[in-house]
Coordinates of C-alpha atoms in Angstrom, one line a residue:
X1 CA -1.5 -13.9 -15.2
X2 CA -1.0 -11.7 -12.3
X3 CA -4.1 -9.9 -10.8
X4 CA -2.8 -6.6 -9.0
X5 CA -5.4 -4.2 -7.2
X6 CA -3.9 -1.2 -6.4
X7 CA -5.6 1.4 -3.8
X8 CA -4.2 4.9 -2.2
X9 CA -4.6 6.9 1.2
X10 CA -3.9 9.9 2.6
X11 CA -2.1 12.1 0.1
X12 CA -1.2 14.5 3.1
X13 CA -1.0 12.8 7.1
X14 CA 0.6 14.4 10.0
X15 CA 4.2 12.7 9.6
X16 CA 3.6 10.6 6.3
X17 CA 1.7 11.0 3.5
X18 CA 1.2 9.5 -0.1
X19 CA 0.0 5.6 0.6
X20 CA -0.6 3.2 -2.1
X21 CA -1.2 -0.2 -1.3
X22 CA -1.5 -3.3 -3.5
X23 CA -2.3 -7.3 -3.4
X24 CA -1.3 -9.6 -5.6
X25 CA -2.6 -12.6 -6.5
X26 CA -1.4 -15.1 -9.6
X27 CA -4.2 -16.6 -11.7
X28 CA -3.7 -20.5 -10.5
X29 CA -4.5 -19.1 -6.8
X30 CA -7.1 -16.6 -8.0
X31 CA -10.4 -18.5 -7.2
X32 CA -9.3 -20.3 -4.0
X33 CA -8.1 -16.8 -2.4
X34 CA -11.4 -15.3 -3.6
X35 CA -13.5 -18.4 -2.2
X36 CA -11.4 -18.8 1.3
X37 CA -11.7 -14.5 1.6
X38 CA -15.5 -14.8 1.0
X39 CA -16.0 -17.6 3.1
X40 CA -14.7 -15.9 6.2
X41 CA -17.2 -12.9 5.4
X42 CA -20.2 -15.2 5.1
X43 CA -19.1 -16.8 8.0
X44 CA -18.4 -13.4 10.1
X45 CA -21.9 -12.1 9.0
X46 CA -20.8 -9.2 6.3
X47 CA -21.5 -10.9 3.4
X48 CA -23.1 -7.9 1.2
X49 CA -21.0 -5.5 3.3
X50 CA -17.9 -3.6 1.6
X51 CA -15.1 -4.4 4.5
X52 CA -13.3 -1.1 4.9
X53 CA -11.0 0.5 7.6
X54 CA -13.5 3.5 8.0
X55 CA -16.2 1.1 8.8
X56 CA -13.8 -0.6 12.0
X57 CA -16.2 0.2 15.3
X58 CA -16.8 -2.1 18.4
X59 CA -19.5 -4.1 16.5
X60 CA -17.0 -5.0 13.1
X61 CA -13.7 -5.6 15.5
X62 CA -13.8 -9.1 16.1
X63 CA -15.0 -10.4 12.9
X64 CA -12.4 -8.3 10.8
X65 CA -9.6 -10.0 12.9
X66 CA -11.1 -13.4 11.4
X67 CA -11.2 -11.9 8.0
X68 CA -7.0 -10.5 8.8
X69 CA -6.5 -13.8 9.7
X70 CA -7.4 -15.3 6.5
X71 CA -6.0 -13.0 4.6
X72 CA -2.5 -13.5 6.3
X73 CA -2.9 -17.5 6.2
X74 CA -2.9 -16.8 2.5
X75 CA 0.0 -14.9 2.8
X76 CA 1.5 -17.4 4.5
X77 CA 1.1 -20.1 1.9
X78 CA 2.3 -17.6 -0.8
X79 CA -0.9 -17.4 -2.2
X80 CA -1.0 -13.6 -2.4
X81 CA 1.3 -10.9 -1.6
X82 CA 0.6 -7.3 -0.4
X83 CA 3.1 -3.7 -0.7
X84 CA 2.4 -0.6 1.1
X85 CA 4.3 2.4 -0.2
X86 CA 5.0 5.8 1.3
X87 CA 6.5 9.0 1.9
X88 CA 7.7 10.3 5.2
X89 CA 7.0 14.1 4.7
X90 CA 10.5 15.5 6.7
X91 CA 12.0 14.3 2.8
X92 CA 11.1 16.7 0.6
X93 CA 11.8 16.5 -2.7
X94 CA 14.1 18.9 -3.9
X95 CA 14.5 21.0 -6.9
X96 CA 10.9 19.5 -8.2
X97 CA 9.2 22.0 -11.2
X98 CA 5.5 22.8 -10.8
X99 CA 5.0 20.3 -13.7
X100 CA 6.7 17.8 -11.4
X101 CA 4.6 18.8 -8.2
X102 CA 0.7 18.7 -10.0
X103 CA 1.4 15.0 -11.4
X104 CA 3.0 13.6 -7.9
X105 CA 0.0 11.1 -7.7
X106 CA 1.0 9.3 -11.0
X107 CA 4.7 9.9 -10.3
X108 CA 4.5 7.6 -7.2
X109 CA 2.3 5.7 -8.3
X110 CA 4.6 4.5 -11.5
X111 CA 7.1 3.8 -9.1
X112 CA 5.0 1.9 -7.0
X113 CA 3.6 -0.5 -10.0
X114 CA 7.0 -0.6 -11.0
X115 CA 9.1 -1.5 -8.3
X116 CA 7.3 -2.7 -5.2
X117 CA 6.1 -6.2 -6.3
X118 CA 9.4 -6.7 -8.2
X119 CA 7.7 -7.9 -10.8
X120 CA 11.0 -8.2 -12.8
X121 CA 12.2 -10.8 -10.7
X122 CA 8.9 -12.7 -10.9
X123 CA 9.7 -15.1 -14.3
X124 CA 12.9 -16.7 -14.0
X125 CA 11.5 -19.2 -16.4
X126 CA 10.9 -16.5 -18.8
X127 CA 7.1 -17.5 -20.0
X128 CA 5.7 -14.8 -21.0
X129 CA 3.2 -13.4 -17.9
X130 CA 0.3 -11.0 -18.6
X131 CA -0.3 -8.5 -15.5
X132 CA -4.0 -7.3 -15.0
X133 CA -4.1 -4.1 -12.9
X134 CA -6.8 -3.0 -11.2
X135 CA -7.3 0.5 -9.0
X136 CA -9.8 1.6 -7.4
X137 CA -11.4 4.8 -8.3
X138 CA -8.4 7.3 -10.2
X139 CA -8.7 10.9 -9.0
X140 CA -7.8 11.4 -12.7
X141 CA -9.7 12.7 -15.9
X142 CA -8.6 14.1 -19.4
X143 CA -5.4 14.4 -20.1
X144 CA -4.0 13.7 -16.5
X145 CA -5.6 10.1 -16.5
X146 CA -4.3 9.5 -20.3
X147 CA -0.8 10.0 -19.5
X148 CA -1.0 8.1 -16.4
X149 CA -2.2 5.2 -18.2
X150 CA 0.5 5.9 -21.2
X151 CA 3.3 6.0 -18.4
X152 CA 2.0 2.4 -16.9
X153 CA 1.9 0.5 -20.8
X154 CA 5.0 2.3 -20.8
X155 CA 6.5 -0.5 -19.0
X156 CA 6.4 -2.9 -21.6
X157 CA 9.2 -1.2 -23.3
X158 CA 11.7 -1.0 -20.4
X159 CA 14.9 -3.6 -20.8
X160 CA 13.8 -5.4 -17.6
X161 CA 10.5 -6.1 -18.2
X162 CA 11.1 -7.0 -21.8
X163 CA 13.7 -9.3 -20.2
X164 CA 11.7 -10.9 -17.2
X165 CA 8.6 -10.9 -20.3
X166 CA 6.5 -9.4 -18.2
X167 CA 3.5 -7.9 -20.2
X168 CA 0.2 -5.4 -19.3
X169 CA -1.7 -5.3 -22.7
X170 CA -4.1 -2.5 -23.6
X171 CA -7.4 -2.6 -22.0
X172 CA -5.7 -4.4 -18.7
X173 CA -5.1 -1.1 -16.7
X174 CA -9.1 -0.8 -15.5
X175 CA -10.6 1.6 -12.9
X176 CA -12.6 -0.5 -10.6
X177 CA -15.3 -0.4 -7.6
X178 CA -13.2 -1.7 -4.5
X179 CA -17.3 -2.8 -3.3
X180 CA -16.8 -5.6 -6.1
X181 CA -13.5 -6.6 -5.4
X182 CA -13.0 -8.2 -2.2
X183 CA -8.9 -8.2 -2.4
X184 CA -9.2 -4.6 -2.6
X185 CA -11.7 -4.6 0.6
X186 CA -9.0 -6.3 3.0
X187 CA -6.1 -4.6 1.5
X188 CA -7.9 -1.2 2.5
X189 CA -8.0 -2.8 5.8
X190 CA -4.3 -2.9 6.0
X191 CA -3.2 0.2 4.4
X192 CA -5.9 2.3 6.3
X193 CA -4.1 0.8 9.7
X194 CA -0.5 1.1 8.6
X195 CA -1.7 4.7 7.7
X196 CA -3.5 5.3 11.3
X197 CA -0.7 4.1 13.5
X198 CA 2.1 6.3 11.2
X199 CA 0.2 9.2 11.7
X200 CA -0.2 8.6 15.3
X201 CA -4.2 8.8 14.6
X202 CA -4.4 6.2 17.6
X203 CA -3.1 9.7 20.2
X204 CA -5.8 12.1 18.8
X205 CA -8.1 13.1 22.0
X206 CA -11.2 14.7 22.1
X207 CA -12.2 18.5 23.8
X208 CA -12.8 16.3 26.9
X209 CA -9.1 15.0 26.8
X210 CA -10.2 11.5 26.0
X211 CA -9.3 8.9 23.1
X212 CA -12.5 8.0 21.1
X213 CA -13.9 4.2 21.8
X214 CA -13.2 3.9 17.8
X215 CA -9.8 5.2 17.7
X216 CA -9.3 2.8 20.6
X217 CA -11.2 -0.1 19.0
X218 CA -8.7 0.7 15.5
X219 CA -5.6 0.6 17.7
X220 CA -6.3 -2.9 18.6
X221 CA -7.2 -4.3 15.2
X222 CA -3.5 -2.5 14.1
X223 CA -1.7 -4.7 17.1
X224 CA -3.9 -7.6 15.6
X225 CA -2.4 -6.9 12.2
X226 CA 0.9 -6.1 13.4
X227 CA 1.1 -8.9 15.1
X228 CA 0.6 -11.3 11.8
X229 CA 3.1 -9.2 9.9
X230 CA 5.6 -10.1 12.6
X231 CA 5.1 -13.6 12.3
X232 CA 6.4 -13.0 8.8
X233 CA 9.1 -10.7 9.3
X234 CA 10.7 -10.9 13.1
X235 CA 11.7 -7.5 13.8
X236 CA 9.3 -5.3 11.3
X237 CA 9.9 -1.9 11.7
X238 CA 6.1 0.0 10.6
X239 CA 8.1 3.2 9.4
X240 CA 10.7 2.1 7.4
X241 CA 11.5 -0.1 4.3
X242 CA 11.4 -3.5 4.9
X243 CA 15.2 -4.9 4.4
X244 CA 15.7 -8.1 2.1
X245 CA 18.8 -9.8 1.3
X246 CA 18.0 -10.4 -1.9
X247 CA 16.9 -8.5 -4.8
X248 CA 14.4 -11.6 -5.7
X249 CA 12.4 -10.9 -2.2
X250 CA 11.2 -7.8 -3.6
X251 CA 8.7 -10.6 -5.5
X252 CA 8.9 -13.5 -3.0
X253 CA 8.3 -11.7 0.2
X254 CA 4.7 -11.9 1.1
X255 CA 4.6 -8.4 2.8
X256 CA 6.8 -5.7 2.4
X257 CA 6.8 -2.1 3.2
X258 CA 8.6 0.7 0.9
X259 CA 9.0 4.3 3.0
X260 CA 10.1 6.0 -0.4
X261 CA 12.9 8.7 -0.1
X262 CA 14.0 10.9 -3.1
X263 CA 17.2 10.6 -4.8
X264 CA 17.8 14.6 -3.6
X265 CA 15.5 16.0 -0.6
X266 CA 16.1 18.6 2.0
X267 CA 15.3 17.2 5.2
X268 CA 12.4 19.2 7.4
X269 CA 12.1 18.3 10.9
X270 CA 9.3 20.1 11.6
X271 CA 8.0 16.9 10.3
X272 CA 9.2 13.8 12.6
X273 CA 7.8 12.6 15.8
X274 CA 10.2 14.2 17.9
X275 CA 10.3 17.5 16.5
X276 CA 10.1 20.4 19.2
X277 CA 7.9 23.6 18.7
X278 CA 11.0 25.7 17.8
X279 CA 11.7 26.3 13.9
X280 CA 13.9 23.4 12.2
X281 CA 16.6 24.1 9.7
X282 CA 16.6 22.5 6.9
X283 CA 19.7 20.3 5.8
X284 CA 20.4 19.7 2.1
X285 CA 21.6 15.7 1.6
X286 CA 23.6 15.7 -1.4

């Protein structure tokens, strides 16, 4: 069995917008993940504590390195895998109906589950594989959250999966409390500092003209993390999709990034880093 918890961000940042983040982690590594994860927190002093990037302040910054060192040691060794998905905001969509626009959240969110772990290349031995997802707290009720869940069993009856035998059964699409799931805790910790430095979050000043102690404090834990991911991938560019040469690394890759660009956009520069004041064109990619 796969275990997937699934949690998102910002639906709307300065320059990018629309995280999701997931773990990964396959039943025969599920209890020594969970034990070396709440080891480090008992050790650290947080035990009882939900680890979260909100809560990152002078007196959590040191311990929640330990804990990001853990959790990429177990990366490392394969023994779970995290995606971050998102949108830069300068690609917008183009020719979307209103229909289209209200249901973005599960529309990305489909695609993420889908595609990011590439769960179809996860099987090559073809025994059948049961995925358990779990996400954290839906904005979704009624009808909205039915069809989302409808969408996601979905998957069982696409050619790939039912080639790769890749299977979520009814009942294993749950909403969950990310304060009882620890994976979910130090995946939070990840997205909420991929989403920080992308937004440029680490630049905000004050009245007074001055960064504050926790922004500063946030920036170094992101160097800390970034700093791990590069010892996995040499050369990791934060803002863009992280190349493979192989479609089977969208599964085997411990860490990957997926900056998600639609098929047609119009391009707004009013949105990139190095925009000016003036008003930008727009430029329709066919």
């Amino acid at each position: 069995m796969y275990y997937i918890w699934t949690d998102e961000s910002d639906s709307t940042g300065k320059y990018y917008a629309n995280f999701y983040g997931g773990i990964l982690i396959r039943s025969e590594h599920y209890e020594e993940v969970l034990q070396r994860l709440s080891a480090i927190v008992r050790e650290v002093g947080l035990e009882g504590e939900e680890i979260k990037w909100q809560k990152v302040n002078e007196y959590t910054e040191e311990r929640y390195k330990r804990i990001m060192d853990v959790l990429f040691e177990l990366l490392s060794e394969g023994k779970a895998k995290i995606r971050i998905f998102f949108r830069h905001r300068q690609y917008k969509a183009f020719e979307l109906n209103n229909e289209q626009r209200r249901h973005e959240y599960q529309i990305l969110y489909y695609h993420f589950i889908k595609n990011d772990f590439g769960l179809i290349y996860s099987n090559p031995k073809g025994k059948s594989v049961r995925v358990r997802l779990l996400i954290d707290d839906m904005p979704l009720k009624g009808p909205d959250k039915d069809s989302f869940l409808k969408a996601i069993y979905h998957l069982n009856d696409l050619m790939q999966f039912q080639k790769a035998n890749i299977h979520i059964q009814n009942g294993d699409v749950a909403e969950v409390d990310s304060k009882k799931h620890l994976p979910l805790q130090v995946m939070d910790v990840v997205l909420g500092a991929m989403c920080f430095r992308l937004n440029d979050k680490h630049k905000e000043r004050g009245i007074d003209g001055k960064r504050a102690k926790r922004n500063i404090v946030k920036e170094r834990l992101y160097k800390h993390i970034s700093k791990r991911i590069f010892e996995l991938h040499p050369g990791f560019n934060i803002g863009m999709t992280t190349p493979i040469t192989k479609k089977s690394d969208l599964w085997e890759e411990p860490y990957l990034h997926w900056n998600f660009v639609p098929k047609r956009f119009t391009k707004d520069k009013e949105f990139t880093k190095h925009h000016k004041k003036e008003t930008a064109p727009y430029n329709l990619h066919k």
